[in-house]
mmCIF file of C-alpha atoms in Angstrom:
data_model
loop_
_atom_site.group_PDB
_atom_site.id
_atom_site.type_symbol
_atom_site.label_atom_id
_atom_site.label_comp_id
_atom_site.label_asym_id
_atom_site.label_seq_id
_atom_site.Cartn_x
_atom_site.Cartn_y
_atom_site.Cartn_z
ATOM 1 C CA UNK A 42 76.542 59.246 105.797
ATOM 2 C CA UNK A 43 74.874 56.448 108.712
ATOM 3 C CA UNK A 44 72.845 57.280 111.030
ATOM 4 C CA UNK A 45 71.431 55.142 113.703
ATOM 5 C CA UNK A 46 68.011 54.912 115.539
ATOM 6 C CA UNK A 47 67.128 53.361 118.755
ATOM 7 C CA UNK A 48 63.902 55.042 119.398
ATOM 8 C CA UNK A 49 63.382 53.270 122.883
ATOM 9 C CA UNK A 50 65.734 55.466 125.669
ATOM 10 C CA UNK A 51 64.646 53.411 128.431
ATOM 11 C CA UNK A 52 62.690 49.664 128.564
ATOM 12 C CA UNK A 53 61.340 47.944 131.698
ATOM 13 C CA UNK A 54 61.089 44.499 132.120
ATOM 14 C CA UNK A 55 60.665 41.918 134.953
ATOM 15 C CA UNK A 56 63.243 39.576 135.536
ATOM 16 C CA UNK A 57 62.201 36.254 133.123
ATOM 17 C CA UNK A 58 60.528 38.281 130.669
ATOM 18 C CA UNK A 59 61.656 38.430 126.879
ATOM 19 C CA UNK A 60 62.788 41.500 125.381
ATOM 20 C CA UNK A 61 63.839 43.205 122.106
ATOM 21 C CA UNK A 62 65.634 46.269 121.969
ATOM 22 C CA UNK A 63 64.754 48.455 119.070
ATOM 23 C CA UNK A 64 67.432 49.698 116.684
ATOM 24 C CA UNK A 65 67.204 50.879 112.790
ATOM 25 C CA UNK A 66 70.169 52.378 110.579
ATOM 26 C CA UNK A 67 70.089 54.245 107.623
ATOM 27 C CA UNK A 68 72.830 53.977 104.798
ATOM 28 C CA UNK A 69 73.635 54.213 101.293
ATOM 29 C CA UNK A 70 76.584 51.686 100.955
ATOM 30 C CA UNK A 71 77.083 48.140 102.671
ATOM 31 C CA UNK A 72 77.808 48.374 106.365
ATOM 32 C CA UNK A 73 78.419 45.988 109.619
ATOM 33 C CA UNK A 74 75.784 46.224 112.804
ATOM 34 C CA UNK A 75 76.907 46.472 116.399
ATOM 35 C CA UNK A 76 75.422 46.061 119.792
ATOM 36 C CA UNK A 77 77.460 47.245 122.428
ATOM 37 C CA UNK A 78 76.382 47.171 126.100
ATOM 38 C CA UNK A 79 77.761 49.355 129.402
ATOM 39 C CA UNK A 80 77.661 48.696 132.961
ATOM 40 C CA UNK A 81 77.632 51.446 135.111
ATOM 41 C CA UNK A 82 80.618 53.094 135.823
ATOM 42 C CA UNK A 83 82.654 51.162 132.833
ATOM 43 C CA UNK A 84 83.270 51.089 128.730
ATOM 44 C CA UNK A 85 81.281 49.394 126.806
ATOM 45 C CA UNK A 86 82.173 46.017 125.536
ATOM 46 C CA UNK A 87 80.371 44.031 122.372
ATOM 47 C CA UNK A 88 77.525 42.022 122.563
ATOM 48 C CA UNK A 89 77.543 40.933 119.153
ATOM 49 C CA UNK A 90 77.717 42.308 115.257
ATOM 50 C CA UNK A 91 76.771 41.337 112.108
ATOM 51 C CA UNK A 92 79.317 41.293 109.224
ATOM 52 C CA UNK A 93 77.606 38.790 106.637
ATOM 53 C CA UNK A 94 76.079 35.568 106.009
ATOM 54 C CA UNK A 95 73.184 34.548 108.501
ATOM 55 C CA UNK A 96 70.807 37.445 109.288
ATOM 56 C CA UNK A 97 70.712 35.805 112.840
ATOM 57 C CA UNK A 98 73.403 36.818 114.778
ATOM 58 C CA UNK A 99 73.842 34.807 118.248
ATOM 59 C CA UNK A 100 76.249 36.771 121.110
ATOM 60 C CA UNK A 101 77.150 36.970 124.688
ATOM 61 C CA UNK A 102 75.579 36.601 127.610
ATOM 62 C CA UNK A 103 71.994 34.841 125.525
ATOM 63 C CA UNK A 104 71.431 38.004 123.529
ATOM 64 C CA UNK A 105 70.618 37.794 119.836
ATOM 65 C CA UNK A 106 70.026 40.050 117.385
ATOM 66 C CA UNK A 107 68.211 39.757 113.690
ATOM 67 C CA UNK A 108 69.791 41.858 110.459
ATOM 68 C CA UNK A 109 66.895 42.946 108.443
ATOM 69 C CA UNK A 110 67.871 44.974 105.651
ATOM 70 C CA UNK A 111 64.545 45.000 103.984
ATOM 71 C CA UNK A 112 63.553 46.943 107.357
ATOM 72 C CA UNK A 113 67.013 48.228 107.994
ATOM 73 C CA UNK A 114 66.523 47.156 111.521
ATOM 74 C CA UNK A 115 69.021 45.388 113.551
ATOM 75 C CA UNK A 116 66.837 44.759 116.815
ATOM 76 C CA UNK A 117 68.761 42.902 119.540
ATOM 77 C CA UNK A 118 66.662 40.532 121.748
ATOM 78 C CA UNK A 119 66.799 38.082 124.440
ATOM 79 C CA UNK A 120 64.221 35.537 125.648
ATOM 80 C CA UNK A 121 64.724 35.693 129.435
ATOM 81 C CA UNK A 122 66.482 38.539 131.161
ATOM 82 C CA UNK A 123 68.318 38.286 134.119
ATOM 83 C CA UNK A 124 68.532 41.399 136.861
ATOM 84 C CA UNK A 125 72.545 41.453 135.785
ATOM 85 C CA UNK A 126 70.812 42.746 131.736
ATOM 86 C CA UNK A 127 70.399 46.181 133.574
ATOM 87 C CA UNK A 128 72.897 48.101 131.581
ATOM 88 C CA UNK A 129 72.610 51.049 128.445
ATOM 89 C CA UNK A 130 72.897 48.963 125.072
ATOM 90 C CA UNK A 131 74.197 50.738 122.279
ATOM 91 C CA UNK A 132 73.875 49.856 118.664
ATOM 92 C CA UNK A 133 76.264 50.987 116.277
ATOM 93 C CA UNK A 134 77.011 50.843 112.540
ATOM 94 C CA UNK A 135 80.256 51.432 110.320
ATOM 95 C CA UNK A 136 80.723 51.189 106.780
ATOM 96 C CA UNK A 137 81.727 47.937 105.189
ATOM 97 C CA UNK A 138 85.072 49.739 103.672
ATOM 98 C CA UNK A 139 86.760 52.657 103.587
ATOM 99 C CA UNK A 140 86.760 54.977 106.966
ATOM 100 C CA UNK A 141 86.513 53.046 110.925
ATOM 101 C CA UNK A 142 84.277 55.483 112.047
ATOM 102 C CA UNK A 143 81.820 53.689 114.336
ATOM 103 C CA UNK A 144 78.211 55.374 114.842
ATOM 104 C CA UNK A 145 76.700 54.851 117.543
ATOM 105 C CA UNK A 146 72.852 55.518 118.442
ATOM 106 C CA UNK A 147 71.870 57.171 121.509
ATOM 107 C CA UNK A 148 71.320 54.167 123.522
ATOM 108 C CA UNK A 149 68.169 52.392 125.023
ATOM 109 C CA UNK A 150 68.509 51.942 129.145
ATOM 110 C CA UNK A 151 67.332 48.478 130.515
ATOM 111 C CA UNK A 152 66.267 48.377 133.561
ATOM 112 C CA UNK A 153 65.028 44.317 134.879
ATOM 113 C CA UNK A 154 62.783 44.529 137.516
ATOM 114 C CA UNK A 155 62.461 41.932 140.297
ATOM 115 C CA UNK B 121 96.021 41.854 129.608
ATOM 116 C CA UNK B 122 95.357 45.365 131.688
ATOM 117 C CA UNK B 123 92.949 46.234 129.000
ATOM 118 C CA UNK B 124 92.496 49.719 127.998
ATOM 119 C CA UNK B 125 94.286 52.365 130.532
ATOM 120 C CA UNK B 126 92.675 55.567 130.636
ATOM 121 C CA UNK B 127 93.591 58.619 133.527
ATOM 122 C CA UNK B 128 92.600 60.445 135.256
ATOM 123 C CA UNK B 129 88.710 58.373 136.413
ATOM 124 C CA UNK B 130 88.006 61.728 137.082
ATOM 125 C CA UNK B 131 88.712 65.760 137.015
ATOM 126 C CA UNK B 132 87.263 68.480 137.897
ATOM 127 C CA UNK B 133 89.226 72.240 136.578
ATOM 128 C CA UNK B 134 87.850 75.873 136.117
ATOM 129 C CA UNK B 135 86.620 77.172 132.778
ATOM 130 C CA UNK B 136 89.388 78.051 131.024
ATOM 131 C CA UNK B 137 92.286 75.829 132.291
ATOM 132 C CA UNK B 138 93.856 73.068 130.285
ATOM 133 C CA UNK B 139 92.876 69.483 130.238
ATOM 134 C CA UNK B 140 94.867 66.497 129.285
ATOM 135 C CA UNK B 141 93.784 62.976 128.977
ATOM 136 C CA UNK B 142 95.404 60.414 128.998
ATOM 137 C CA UNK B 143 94.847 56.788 126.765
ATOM 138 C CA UNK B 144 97.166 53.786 127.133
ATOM 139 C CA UNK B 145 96.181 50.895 124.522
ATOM 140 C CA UNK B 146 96.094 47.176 124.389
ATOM 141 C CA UNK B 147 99.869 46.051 123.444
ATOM 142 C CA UNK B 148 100.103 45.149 119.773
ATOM 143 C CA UNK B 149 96.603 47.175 119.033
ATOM 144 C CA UNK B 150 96.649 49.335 116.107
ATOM 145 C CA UNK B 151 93.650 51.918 115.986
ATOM 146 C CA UNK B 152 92.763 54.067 118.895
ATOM 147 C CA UNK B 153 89.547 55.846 119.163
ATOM 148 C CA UNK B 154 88.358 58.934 121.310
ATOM 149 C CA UNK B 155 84.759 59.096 122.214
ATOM 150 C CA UNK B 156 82.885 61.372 124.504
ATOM 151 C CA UNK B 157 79.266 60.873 125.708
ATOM 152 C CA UNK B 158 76.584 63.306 127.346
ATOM 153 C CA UNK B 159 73.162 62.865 127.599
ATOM 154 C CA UNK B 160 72.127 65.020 124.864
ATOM 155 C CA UNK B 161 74.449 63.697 122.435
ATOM 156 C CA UNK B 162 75.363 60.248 123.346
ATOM 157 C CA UNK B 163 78.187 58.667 121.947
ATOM 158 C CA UNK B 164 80.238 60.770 119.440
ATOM 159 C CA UNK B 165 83.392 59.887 117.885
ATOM 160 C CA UNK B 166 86.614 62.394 118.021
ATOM 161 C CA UNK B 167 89.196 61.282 116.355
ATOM 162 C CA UNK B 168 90.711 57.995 115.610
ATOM 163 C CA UNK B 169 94.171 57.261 114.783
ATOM 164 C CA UNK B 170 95.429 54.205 112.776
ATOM 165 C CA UNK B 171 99.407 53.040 113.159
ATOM 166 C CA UNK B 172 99.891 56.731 115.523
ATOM 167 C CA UNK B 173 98.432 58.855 112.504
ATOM 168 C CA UNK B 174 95.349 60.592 113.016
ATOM 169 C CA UNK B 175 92.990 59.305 110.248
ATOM 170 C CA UNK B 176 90.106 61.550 110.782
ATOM 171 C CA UNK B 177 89.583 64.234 113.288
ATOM 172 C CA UNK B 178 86.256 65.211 111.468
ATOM 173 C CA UNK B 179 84.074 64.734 114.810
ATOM 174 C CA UNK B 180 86.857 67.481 117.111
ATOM 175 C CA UNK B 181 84.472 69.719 118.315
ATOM 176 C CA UNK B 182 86.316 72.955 117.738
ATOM 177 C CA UNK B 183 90.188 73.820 117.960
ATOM 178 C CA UNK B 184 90.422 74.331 121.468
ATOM 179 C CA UNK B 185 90.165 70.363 121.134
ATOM 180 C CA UNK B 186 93.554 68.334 119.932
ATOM 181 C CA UNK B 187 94.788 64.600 120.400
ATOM 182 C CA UNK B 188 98.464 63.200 120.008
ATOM 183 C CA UNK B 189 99.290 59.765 119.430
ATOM 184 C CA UNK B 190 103.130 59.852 119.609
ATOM 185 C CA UNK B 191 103.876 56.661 119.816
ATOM 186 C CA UNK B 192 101.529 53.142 119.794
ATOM 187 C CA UNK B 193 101.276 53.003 123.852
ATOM 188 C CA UNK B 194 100.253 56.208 124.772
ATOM 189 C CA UNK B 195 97.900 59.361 123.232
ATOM 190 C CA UNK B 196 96.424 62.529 124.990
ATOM 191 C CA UNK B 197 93.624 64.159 124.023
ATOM 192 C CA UNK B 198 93.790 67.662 125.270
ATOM 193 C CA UNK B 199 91.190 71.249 125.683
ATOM 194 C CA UNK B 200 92.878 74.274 126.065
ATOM 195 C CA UNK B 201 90.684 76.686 127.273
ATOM 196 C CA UNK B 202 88.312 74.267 128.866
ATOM 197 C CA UNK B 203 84.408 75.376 128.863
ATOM 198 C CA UNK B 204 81.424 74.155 131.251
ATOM 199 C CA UNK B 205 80.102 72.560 127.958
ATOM 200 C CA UNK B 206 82.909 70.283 127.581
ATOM 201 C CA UNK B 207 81.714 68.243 130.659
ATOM 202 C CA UNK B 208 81.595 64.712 129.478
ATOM 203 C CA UNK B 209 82.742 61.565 129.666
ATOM 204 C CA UNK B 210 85.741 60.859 127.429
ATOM 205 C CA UNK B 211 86.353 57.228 126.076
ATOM 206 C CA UNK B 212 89.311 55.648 124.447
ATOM 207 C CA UNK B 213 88.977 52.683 122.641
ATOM 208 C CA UNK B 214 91.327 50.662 120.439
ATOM 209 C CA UNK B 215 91.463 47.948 118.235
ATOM 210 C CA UNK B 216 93.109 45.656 115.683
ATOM 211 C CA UNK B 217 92.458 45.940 112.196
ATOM 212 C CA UNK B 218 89.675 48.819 113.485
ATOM 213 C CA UNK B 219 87.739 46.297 114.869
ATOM 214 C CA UNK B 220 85.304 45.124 111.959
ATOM 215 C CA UNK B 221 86.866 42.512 108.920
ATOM 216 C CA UNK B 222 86.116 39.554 111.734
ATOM 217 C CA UNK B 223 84.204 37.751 113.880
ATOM 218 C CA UNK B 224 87.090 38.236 116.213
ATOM 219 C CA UNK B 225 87.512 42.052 116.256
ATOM 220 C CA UNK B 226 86.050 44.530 118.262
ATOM 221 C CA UNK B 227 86.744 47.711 120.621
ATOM 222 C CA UNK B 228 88.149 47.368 123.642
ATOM 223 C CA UNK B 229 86.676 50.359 125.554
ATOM 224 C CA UNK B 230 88.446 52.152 128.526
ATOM 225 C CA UNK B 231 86.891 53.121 131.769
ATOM 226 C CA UNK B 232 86.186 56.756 130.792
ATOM 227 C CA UNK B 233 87.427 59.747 131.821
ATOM 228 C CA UNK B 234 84.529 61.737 134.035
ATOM 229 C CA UNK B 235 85.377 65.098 132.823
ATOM 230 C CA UNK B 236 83.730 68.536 135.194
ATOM 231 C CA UNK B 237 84.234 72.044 133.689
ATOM 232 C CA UNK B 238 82.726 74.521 136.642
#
C-alpha cells in the first residue's frame, strides 16, 4: 500500500520569501507524485506531477517540485511567493499501474504574510 | 466547459435522514471519483468508477454509504441513516484515462458538497 507524509500542517511565510513544502511517500512498486493545491471554498486543481524522466518537475503558477527517490521525498517549492500562494497544498501519490486510487496526504496550509 | 457540477454547495439534515449527492462530470470524461475531507482525516477516497462501473469501493466507510453511476453524466453518492460523524465535505472528481499516463491528465475537482449531520 502508499502512504503519504507532509509533516508540515501549516507554513508561514512573508510575501517574497522562498518556500518548500515538505512531502515524503512510501511504496513498494513504481508510482507517479502529485501536488494539488485548494483555494478556499473550491476543489483542488494540480499544480504539477511527476510521471518520469527529469526529477525536476516545473508547474503552474512558479511552483516546482524535486522527485527524490533515494529520499522518497517529493518536496514542492517556490522561490518567491505571492499573497495569492495562500491556499492548502496537497501531495498525492498513485501507483504507476494497476488501480487509480489517488492518496492524498493530509495537507500543509500556507499562509503568505504581508 | 462548466467543469465539474456538484449539488447541493451545502446541506444540513437530522441524524438519521437520507442524503443524496449529486456529481455531474466533464462531457467525454471517463473516471469519476468521490472524496470526502475532515480535519482529522483529510482527503480520503470513496469510490471511483471507470466507464459507469464502480472499480473499487474499498475506501466506503460502512454500508449505510452507497454511490450510483447510472449513466456517464450523472452519479449520487448517498447515506441512509445519516450520523453527526458523517459531516464532511464530499468531492467529486473525474478524469480521462484516470488522470495519470500523461503530462496532460489530471482531476478535475468539483466545488464540494459541505455536508452537516446535527
Amino acid at each position: 500500500a502508499q502512504s503519504v507524509t507532509q509533516l508540515d500542517s501549516q507554513v508561514p511565510v512573508f510575501e517574497e520569501a522562498p518556500v518548500e513544502l515538505r512531502c515524503n511517500y512510501s511504496s513498494s512498486v513504481s508510482v507517479y507524485l502529485f501536488w494539488y493545491v485548494q483555494y478556499p471554498n473550491q476543489g483542488l486543481q494540480l499544480l504539477l506531477k511527476y510521471l518520469s524522466g527529469s526529477t525536476l518537475v516545473k508547474g503552474i503558477n512558479g511552483f516546482e517540485a524535486e522527485f527524490n527517490k533515494s529520499q522518497t521525498s517529493f518536496h514542492l517549492r517556490k522561490p518567491s511567493v505571492h499573497i495569492s500562494d495562500t491556499a492548502e497544498y496537497f501531495c498525492a501519490v498513485s501507483r504507476a499501474s494497476g488501480t487509480y486510487k489517488y492518496i492524498f496526504g493530509t495537507g500543509t496550509r500556507l499562509k503568505v504574510l504581508a | 466547459d462548466a467543469g465539474v457540477i456538484q449539488s447541493p454547495r451545502h446541506e444540513v439534515t437530522e441524524m438519521g435522514q437520507e442524503v443524496t449527492l449529486r456529481c455531474k462530470p466533464i462531457s467525454g470524461h471517463d473516471y469519476l471519483f468521490w472524496y470526502r475531507q475532515t480535519m482529522m482525516r483529510g482527503l480520503e477516497l470513496l469510490i471511483y468508477f471507470n466507464n459507469n462501473v464502480p472499480i473499487d469501493d474499498s475506501g466506503m466507510p460502512e454500508d449505510r454509504f452507497s454511490a450510483k453511476m447510472p449513466n456517464a453524466s450523472f452519479s449520487t453518492l448517498k447515506i441512509q441513516p445519516s450520523e453527526p460523524r458523517d459531516s464532511a465535505v464530499y468531492f467529486c472528481a473525474s478524469s480521462v484515462g484516470g488522470g495519470r499516463k500523461s503530462t496532460n491528465e489530471k482531476l478535475f475537482f468539483g466545488s464540494g458538497t459541505q455536508l452537516s449531520v446535527l
